[in-house]
Short mmCIF file of C-alpha atoms in Angstrom, two decimals:
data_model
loop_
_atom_site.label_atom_id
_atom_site.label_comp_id
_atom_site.label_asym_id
_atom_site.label_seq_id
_atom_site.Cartn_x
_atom_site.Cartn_y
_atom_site.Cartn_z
CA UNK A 1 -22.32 -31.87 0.39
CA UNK A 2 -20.01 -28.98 1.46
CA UNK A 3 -18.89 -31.15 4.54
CA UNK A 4 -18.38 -33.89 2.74
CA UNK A 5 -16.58 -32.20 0.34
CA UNK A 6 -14.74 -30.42 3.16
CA UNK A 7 -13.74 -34.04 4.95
CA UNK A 8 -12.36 -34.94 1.61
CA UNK A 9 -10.03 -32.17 1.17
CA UNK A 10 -8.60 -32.54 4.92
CA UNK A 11 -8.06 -36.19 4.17
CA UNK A 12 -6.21 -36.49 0.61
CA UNK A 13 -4.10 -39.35 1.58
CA UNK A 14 -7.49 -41.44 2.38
CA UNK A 15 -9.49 -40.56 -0.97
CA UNK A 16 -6.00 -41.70 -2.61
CA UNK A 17 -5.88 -44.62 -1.08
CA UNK A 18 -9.52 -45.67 -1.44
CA UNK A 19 -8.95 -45.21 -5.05
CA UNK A 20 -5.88 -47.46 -5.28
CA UNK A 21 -7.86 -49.97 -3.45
CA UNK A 22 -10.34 -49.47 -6.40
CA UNK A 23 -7.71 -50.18 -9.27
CA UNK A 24 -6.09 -53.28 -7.26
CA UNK A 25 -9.60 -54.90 -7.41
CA UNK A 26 -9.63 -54.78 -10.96
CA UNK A 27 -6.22 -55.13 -11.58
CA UNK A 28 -6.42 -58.34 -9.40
CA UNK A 29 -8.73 -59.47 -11.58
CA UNK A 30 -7.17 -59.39 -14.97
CA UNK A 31 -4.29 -60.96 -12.98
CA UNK A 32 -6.25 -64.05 -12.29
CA UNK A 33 -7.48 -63.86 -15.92
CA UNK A 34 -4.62 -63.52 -17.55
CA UNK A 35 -2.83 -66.52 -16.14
CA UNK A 36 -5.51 -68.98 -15.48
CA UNK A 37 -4.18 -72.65 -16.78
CA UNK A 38 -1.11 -70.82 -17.19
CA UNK A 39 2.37 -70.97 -14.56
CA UNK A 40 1.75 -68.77 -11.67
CA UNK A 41 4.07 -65.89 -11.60
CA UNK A 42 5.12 -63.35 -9.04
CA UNK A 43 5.92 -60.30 -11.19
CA UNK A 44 2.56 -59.43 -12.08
CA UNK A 45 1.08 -59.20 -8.80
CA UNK A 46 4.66 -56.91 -7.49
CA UNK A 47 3.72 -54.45 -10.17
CA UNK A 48 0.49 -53.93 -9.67
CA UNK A 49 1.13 -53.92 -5.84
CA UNK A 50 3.55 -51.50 -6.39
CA UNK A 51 1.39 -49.28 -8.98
CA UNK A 52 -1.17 -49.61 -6.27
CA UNK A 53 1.23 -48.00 -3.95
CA UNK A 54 2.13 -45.02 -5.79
CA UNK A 55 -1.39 -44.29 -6.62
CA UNK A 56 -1.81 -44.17 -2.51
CA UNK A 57 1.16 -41.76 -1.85
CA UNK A 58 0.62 -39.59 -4.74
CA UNK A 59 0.47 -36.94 -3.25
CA UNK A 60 2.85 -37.07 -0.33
CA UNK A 61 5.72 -37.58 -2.23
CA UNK A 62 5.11 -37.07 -6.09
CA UNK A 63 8.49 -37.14 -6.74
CA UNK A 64 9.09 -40.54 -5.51
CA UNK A 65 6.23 -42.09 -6.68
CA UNK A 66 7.15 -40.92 -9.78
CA UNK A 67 10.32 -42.56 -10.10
CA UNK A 68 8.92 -45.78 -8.49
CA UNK A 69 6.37 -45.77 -11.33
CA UNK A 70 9.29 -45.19 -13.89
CA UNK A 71 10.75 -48.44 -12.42
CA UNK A 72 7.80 -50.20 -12.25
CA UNK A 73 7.50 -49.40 -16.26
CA UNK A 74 10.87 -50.35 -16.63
CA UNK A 75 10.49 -53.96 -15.41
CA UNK A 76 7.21 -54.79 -16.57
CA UNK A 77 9.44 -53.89 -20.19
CA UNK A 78 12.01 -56.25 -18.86
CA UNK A 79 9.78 -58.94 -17.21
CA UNK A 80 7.68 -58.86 -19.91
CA UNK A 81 4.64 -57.66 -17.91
CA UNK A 82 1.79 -57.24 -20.10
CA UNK A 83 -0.01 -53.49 -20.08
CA UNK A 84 -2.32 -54.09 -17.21
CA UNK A 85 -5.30 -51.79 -15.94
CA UNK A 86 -2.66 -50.94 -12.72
CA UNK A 87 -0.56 -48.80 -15.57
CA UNK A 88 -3.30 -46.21 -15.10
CA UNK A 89 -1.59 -45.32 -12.05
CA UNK A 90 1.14 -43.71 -14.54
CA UNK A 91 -1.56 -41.41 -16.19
CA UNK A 92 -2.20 -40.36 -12.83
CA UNK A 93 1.42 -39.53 -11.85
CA UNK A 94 2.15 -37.55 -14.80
CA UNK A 95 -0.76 -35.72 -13.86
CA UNK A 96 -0.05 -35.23 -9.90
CA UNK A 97 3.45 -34.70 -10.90
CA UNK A 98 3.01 -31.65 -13.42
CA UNK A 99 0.32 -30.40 -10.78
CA UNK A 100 2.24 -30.24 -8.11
CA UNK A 101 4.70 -27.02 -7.17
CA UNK A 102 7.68 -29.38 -6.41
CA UNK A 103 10.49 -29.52 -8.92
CA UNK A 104 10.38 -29.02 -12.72
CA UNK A 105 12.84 -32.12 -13.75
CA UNK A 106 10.10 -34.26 -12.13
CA UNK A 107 7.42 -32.38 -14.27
CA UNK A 108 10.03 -33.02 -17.44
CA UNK A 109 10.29 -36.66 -16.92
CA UNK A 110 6.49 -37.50 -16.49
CA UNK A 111 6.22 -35.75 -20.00
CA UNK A 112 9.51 -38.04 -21.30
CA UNK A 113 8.12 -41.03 -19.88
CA UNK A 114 4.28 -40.01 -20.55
CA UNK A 115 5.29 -39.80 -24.82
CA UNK A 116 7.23 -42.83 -24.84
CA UNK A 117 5.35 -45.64 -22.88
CA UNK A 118 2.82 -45.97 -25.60
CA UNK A 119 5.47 -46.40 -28.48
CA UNK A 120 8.09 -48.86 -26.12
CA UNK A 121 4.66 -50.79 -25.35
CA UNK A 122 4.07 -51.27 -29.01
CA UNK A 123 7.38 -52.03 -29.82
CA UNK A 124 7.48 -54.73 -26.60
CA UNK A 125 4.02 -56.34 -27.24
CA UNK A 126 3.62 -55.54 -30.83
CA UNK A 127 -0.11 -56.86 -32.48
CA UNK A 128 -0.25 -59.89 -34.83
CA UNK A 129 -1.12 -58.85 -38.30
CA UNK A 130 -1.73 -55.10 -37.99
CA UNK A 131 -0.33 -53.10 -40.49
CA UNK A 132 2.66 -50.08 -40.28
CA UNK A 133 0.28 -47.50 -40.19
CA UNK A 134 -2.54 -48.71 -38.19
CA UNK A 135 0.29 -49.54 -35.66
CA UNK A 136 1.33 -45.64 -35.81
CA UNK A 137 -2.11 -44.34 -35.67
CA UNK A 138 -2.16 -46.79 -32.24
CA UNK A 139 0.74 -45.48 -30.85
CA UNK A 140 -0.48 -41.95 -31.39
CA UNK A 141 -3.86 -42.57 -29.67
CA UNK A 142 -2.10 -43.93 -26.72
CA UNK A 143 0.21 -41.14 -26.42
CA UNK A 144 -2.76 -38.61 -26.29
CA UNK A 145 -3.78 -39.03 -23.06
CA UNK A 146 -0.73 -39.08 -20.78
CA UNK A 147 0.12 -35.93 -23.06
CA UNK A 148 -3.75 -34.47 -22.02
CA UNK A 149 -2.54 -35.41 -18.52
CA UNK A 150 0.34 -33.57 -18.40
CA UNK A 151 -1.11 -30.21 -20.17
CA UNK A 152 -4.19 -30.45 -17.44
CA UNK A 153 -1.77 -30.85 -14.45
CA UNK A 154 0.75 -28.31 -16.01
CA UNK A 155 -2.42 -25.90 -16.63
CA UNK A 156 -3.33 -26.54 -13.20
CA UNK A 157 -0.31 -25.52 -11.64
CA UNK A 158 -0.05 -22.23 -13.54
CA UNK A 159 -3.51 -21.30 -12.54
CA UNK A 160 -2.92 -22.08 -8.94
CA UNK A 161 0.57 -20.23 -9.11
CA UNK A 162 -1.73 -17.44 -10.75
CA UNK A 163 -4.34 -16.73 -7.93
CA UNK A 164 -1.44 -17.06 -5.03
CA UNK A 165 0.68 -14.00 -6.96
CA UNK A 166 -3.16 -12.35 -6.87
CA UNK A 167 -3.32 -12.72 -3.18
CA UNK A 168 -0.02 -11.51 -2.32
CA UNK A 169 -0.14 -8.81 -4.55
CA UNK A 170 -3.50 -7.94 -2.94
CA UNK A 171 -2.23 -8.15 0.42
CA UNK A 172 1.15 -6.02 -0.71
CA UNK A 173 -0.94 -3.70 -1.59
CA UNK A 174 -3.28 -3.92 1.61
CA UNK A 175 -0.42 -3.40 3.25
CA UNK A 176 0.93 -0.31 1.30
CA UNK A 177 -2.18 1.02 1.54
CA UNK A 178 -2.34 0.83 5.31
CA UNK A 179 1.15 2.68 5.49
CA UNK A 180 0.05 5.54 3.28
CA UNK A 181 -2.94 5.82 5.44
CA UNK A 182 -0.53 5.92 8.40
CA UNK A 183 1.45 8.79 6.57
CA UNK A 184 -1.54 10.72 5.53
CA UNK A 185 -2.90 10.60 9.25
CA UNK A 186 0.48 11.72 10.54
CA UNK A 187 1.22 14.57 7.81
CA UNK A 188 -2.86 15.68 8.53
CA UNK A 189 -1.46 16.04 12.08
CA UNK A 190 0.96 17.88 12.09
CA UNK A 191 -0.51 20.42 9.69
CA UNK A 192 -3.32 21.06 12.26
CA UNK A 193 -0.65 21.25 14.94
CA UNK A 194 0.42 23.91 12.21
CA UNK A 195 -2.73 25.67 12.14
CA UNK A 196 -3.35 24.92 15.59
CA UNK A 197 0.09 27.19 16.29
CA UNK A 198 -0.83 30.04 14.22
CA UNK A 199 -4.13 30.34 15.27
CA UNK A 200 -3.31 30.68 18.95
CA UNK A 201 -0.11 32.23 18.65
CA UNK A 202 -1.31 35.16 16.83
CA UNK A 203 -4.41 35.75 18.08
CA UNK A 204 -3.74 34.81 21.85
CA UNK A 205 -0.92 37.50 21.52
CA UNK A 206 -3.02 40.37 20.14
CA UNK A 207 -4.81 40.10 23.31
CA UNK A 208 -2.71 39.88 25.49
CA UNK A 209 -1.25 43.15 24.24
CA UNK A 210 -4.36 44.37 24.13
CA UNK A 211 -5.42 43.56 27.61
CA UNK A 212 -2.08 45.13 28.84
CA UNK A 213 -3.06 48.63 26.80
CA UNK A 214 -6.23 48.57 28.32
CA UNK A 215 -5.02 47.86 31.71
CA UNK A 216 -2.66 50.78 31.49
CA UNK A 217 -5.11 53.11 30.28
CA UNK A 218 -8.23 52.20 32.03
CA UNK A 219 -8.03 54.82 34.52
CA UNK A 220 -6.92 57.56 32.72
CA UNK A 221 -7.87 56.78 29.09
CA UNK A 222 -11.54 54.74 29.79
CA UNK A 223 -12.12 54.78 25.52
CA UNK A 224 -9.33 53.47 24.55
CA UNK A 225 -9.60 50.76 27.44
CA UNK A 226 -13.45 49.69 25.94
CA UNK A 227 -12.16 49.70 22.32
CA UNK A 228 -9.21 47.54 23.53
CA UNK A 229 -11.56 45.29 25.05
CA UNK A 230 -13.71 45.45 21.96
CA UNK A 231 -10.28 44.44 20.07
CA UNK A 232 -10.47 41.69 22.53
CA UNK A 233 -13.51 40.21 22.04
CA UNK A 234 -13.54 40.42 18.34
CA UNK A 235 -9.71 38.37 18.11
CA UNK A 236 -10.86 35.48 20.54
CA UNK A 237 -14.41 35.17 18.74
CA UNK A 238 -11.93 35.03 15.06
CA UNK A 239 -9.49 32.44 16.76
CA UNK A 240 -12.18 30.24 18.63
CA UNK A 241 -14.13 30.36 14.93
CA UNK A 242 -10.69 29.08 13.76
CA UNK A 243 -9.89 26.70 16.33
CA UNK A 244 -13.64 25.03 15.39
CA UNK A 245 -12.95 24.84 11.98
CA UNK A 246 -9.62 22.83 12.76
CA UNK A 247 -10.62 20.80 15.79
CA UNK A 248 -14.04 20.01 13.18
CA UNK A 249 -11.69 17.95 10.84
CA UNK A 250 -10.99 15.80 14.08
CA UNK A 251 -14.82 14.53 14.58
CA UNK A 252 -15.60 12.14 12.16
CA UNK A 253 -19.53 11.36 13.69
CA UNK A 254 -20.85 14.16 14.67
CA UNK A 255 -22.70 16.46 12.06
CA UNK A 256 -21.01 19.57 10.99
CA UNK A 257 -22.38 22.63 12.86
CA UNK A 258 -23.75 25.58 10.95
CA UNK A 259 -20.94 28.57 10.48
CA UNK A 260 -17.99 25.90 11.83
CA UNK A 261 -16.15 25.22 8.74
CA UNK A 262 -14.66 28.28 7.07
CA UNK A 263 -12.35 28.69 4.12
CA UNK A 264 -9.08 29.36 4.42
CA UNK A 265 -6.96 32.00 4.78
CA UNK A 266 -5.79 33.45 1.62
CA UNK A 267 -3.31 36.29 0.32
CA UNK A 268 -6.43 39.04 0.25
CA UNK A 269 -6.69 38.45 3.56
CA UNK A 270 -3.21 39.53 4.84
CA UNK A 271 -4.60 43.33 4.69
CA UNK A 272 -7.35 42.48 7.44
CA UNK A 273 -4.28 40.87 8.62
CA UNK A 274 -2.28 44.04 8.93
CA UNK A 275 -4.99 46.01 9.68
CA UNK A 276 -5.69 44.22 12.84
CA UNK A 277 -1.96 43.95 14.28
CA UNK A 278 -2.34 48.01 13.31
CA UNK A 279 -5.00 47.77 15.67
CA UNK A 280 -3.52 46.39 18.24
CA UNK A 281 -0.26 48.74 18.47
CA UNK A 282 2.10 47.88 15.61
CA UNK A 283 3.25 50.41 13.69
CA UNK A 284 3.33 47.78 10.06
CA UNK A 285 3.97 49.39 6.46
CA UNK A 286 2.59 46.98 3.99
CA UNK A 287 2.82 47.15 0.22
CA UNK A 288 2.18 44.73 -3.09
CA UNK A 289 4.28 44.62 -5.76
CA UNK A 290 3.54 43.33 -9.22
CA UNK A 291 0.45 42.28 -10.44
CA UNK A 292 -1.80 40.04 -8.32
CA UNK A 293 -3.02 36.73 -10.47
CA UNK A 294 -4.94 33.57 -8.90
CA UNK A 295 -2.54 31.15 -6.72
CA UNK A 296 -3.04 27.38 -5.54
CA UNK A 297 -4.65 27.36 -2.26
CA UNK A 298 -1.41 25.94 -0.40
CA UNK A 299 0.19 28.55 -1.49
CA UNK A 300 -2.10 31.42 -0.79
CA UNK A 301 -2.51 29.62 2.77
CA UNK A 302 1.50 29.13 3.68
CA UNK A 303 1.82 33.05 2.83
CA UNK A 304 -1.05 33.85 5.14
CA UNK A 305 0.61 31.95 7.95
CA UNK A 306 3.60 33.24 7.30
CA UNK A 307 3.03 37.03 7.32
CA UNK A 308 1.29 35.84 10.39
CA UNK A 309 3.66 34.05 12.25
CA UNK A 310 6.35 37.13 11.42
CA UNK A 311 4.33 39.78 12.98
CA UNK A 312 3.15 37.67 16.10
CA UNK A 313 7.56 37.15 16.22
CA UNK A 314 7.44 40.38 16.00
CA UNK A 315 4.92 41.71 18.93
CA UNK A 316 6.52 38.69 20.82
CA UNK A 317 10.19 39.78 20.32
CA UNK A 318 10.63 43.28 18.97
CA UNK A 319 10.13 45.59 21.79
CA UNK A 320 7.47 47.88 22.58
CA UNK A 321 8.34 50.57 20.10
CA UNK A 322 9.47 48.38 17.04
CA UNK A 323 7.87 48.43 13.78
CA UNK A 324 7.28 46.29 10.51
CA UNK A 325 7.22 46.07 7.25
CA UNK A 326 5.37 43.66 5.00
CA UNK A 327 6.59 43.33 1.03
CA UNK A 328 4.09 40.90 -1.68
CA UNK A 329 6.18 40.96 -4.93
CA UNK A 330 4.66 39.63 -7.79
CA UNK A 331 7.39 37.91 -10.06
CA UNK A 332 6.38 35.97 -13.37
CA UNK A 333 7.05 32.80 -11.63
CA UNK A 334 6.98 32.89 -7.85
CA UNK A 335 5.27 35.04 -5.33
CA UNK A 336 8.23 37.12 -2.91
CA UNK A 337 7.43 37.89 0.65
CA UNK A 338 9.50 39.71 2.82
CA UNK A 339 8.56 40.86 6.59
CA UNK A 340 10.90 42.54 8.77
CA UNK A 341 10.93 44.67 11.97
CA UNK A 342 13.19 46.72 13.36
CA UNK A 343 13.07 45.47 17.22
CA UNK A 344 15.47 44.41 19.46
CA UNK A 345 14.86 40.57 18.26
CA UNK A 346 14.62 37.18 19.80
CA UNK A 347 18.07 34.92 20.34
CA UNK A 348 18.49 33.46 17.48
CA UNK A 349 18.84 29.91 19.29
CA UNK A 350 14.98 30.01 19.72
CA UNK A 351 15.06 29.81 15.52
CA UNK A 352 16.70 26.51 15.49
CA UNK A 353 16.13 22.92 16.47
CA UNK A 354 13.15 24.19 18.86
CA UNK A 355 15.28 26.66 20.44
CA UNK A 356 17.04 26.67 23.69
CA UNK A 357 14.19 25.76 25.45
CA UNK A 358 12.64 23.26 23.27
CA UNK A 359 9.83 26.14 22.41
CA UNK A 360 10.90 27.59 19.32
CA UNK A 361 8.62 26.09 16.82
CA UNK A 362 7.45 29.05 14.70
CA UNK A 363 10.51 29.15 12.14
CA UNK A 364 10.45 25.34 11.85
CA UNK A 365 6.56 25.44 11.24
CA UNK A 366 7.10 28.23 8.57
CA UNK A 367 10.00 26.26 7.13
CA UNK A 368 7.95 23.42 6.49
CA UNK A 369 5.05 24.69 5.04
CA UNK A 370 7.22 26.49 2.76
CA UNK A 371 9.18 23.14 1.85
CA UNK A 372 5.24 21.81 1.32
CA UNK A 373 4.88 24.20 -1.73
CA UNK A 374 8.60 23.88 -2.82
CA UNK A 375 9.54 27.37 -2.10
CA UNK A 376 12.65 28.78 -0.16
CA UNK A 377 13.12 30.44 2.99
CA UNK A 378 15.42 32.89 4.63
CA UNK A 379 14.95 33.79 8.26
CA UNK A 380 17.90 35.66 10.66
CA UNK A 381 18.44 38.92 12.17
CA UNK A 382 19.19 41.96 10.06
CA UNK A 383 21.75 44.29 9.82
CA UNK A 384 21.31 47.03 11.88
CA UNK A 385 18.71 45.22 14.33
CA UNK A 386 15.29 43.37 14.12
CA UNK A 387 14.68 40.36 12.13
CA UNK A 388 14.14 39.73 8.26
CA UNK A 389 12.50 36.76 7.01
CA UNK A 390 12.75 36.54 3.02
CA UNK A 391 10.21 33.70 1.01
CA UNK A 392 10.10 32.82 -1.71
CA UNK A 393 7.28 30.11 -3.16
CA UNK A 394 6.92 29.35 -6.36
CA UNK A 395 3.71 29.85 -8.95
CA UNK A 396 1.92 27.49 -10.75
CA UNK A 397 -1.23 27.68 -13.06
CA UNK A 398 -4.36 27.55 -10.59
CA UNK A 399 -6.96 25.17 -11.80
#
């Protein structure tokens, strides 16, 4: 049944015009009924021809059809065609007509034509001896069903209209939804490159201060050469932890490992921060202000990397005597960081645009994240040497 239903739909030109054969059989038959011991005439056979024909081409060109049906009407009123079972065909153009998605005068004048060809029939071929009102309540049976035709192909229409604004609305939104996915992906990206930076950046730069102490002092100093190897071994196990927990997001088959995923970095945290630049040869004075309350995770996180970032500038830049100074300031609504050193400094060309050299990321990173949380951020040299960078991000009610 479902092929056969299938051939029928890829052939509706055929099923029309196997029905229009249909209703010319039996139209050809009350023809030769009609007019048997009568004058032959030519007029009825035209119109039902022609009715014949529009039921055919309904639905190639409704339009047409419609007026040629119109026409057709028109004469059998002038030719003084009887109604014939051929005038179906204009039950089934008002239908086709207010079904299809063509133009709505052609949907208007089916509905005209539909409401007056029972009242101009009974006005043309009125019945012998049949009363005022039984010839109204006539006329408004007639009209009933070429006005049910029109309401079903009308209804039709809307419904069909209905389902194809459901389908491109679903596939808008497939299609938004596959660009926010694209953004997501993207953003996700390039805050692991983020992490990704920090991570190494600082860590990879302890030791290699480190391993230069240690080289300088091995001879001479052999203790302070193991516990800057110690100092070694402890920063790489923290940044390869680190690195795990980022890189982890990245695997989307393979089962988590036990110990891999860590939280992150908060504001707490920053004093193990200090503590371990401290350890590895900074001289950093670091002091909270205000009274500490719960923060949003972004925001605990951005000041983590940031503090971060600032003293690995700082090792990077500052010279081998310079010092720093880290400032957490408590306001009622916004948490206030301020690092600075007082080293000899980087060119400040490596702050901007990705530097001279194209490497310069750190200030860019740090001015997006703080952008992320709808802070503020001042970074340039200060007066008097070394570098300041001044945040500010703003605080919200944690939930």
């Amino acid at each position: 049944m479902q092929r056969l239903y299938d051939l029928l739909r890829r052939h509706p030109t055929g099923v029309d015009s196997f029905w229009a054969v249909v209703l010319f059989g039996f139209s050809v038959l009350w023809v030769v009924q009609e007019h048997v011991g009568v004058e032959p005439r030519l007029a009825p056979a035209v119109v039902v021809l022609l009715l014949c024909l529009a039921v055919a081409l309904r639905r190639r060109v409704p339009e047409r059809m419609l007026l040629l049906v119109a026409g057709v009407g028109i004469a059998q009123l002038v030719l003084d065609v009887g109604p014939n079972p051929a005038d179906f065909a204009m039950l089934v153009l008002i239908y086709t007509v207010a079904a299809h998605d063509g133009q709505r005068w052609a949907s208007h004048l089916a509905l005209a034509g539909g409401l007056c060809a029972a009242t101009l029939a009974q006005i043309r071929w009125p019945e012998p001896g049949m009363s005022a009102g039984t010839k109204i309540f006539f006329t408004v049976v007639m009209t009933v069903p070429f006005a049910l035709a029109w309401v079903l192909g009308d209804s039709l229409r809307t419904r069909r209209a209905y389902f194809a604004q459901l389908e491109e609305r679903a596939t808008r939104l497939e299609k938004e939804r596959e660009a926010q996915s694209k953004v997501a992906v993207a953003a996700e990206r390039a805050r692991i490159a983020r992490e990704l930076h920090d991570v190494v950046a600082h860590n990879v730069s302890v030791m290699v201060v480190q391993a230069d102490g240690a080289a300088y002092v091995l001879d001479a100093a052999p203790d302070q050469a193991r516990q800057a190897l110690e100092t070694i071994s402890s920063t790489g196990r923290q940044a390869l932890a680190e690195m795990r927990r980022l890189l982890g997001v990245l695997r989307t088959g393979d089962a988590p490992e036990s110990g891999e995923y860590v939280p992150q970095p908060d504001v707490e945290q920053i004093k193990e921060l200090v503590e371990q630049v401290r350890g590895a040869g900074l001289t950093v004075d670091f002091r909270i202000e205000g009274t500490p309350r719960p923060l949003p995770s972004g925001v605990e996180l951005t000041a983590y990397r940031i503090v971060q970032e600032a003293l690995t500038n700082t090792r990077k830049h500052g010279g081998p005597d310079a010092g720093a100074s880290v400032r957490l300031v408590y306001f009622d609504d916004g948490l206030g960081l301020l690092v600075e050193d007082d080293g000899r400094g980087a060119a400040h060309e490596l702050y901007e645009d990705g530097g001279a050299d194209g490497k310069g990321h750190g200030l860019i990173g740090m001015r997006e994240r703080v952008g992320m949380v709808g802070g503020t951020l001042d970074a340039g040299p200060r007066p008097g040497g070394g570098f300041r960078i001044s945040v500010l991000l703003p605080l919200k009610p944690a939930h």
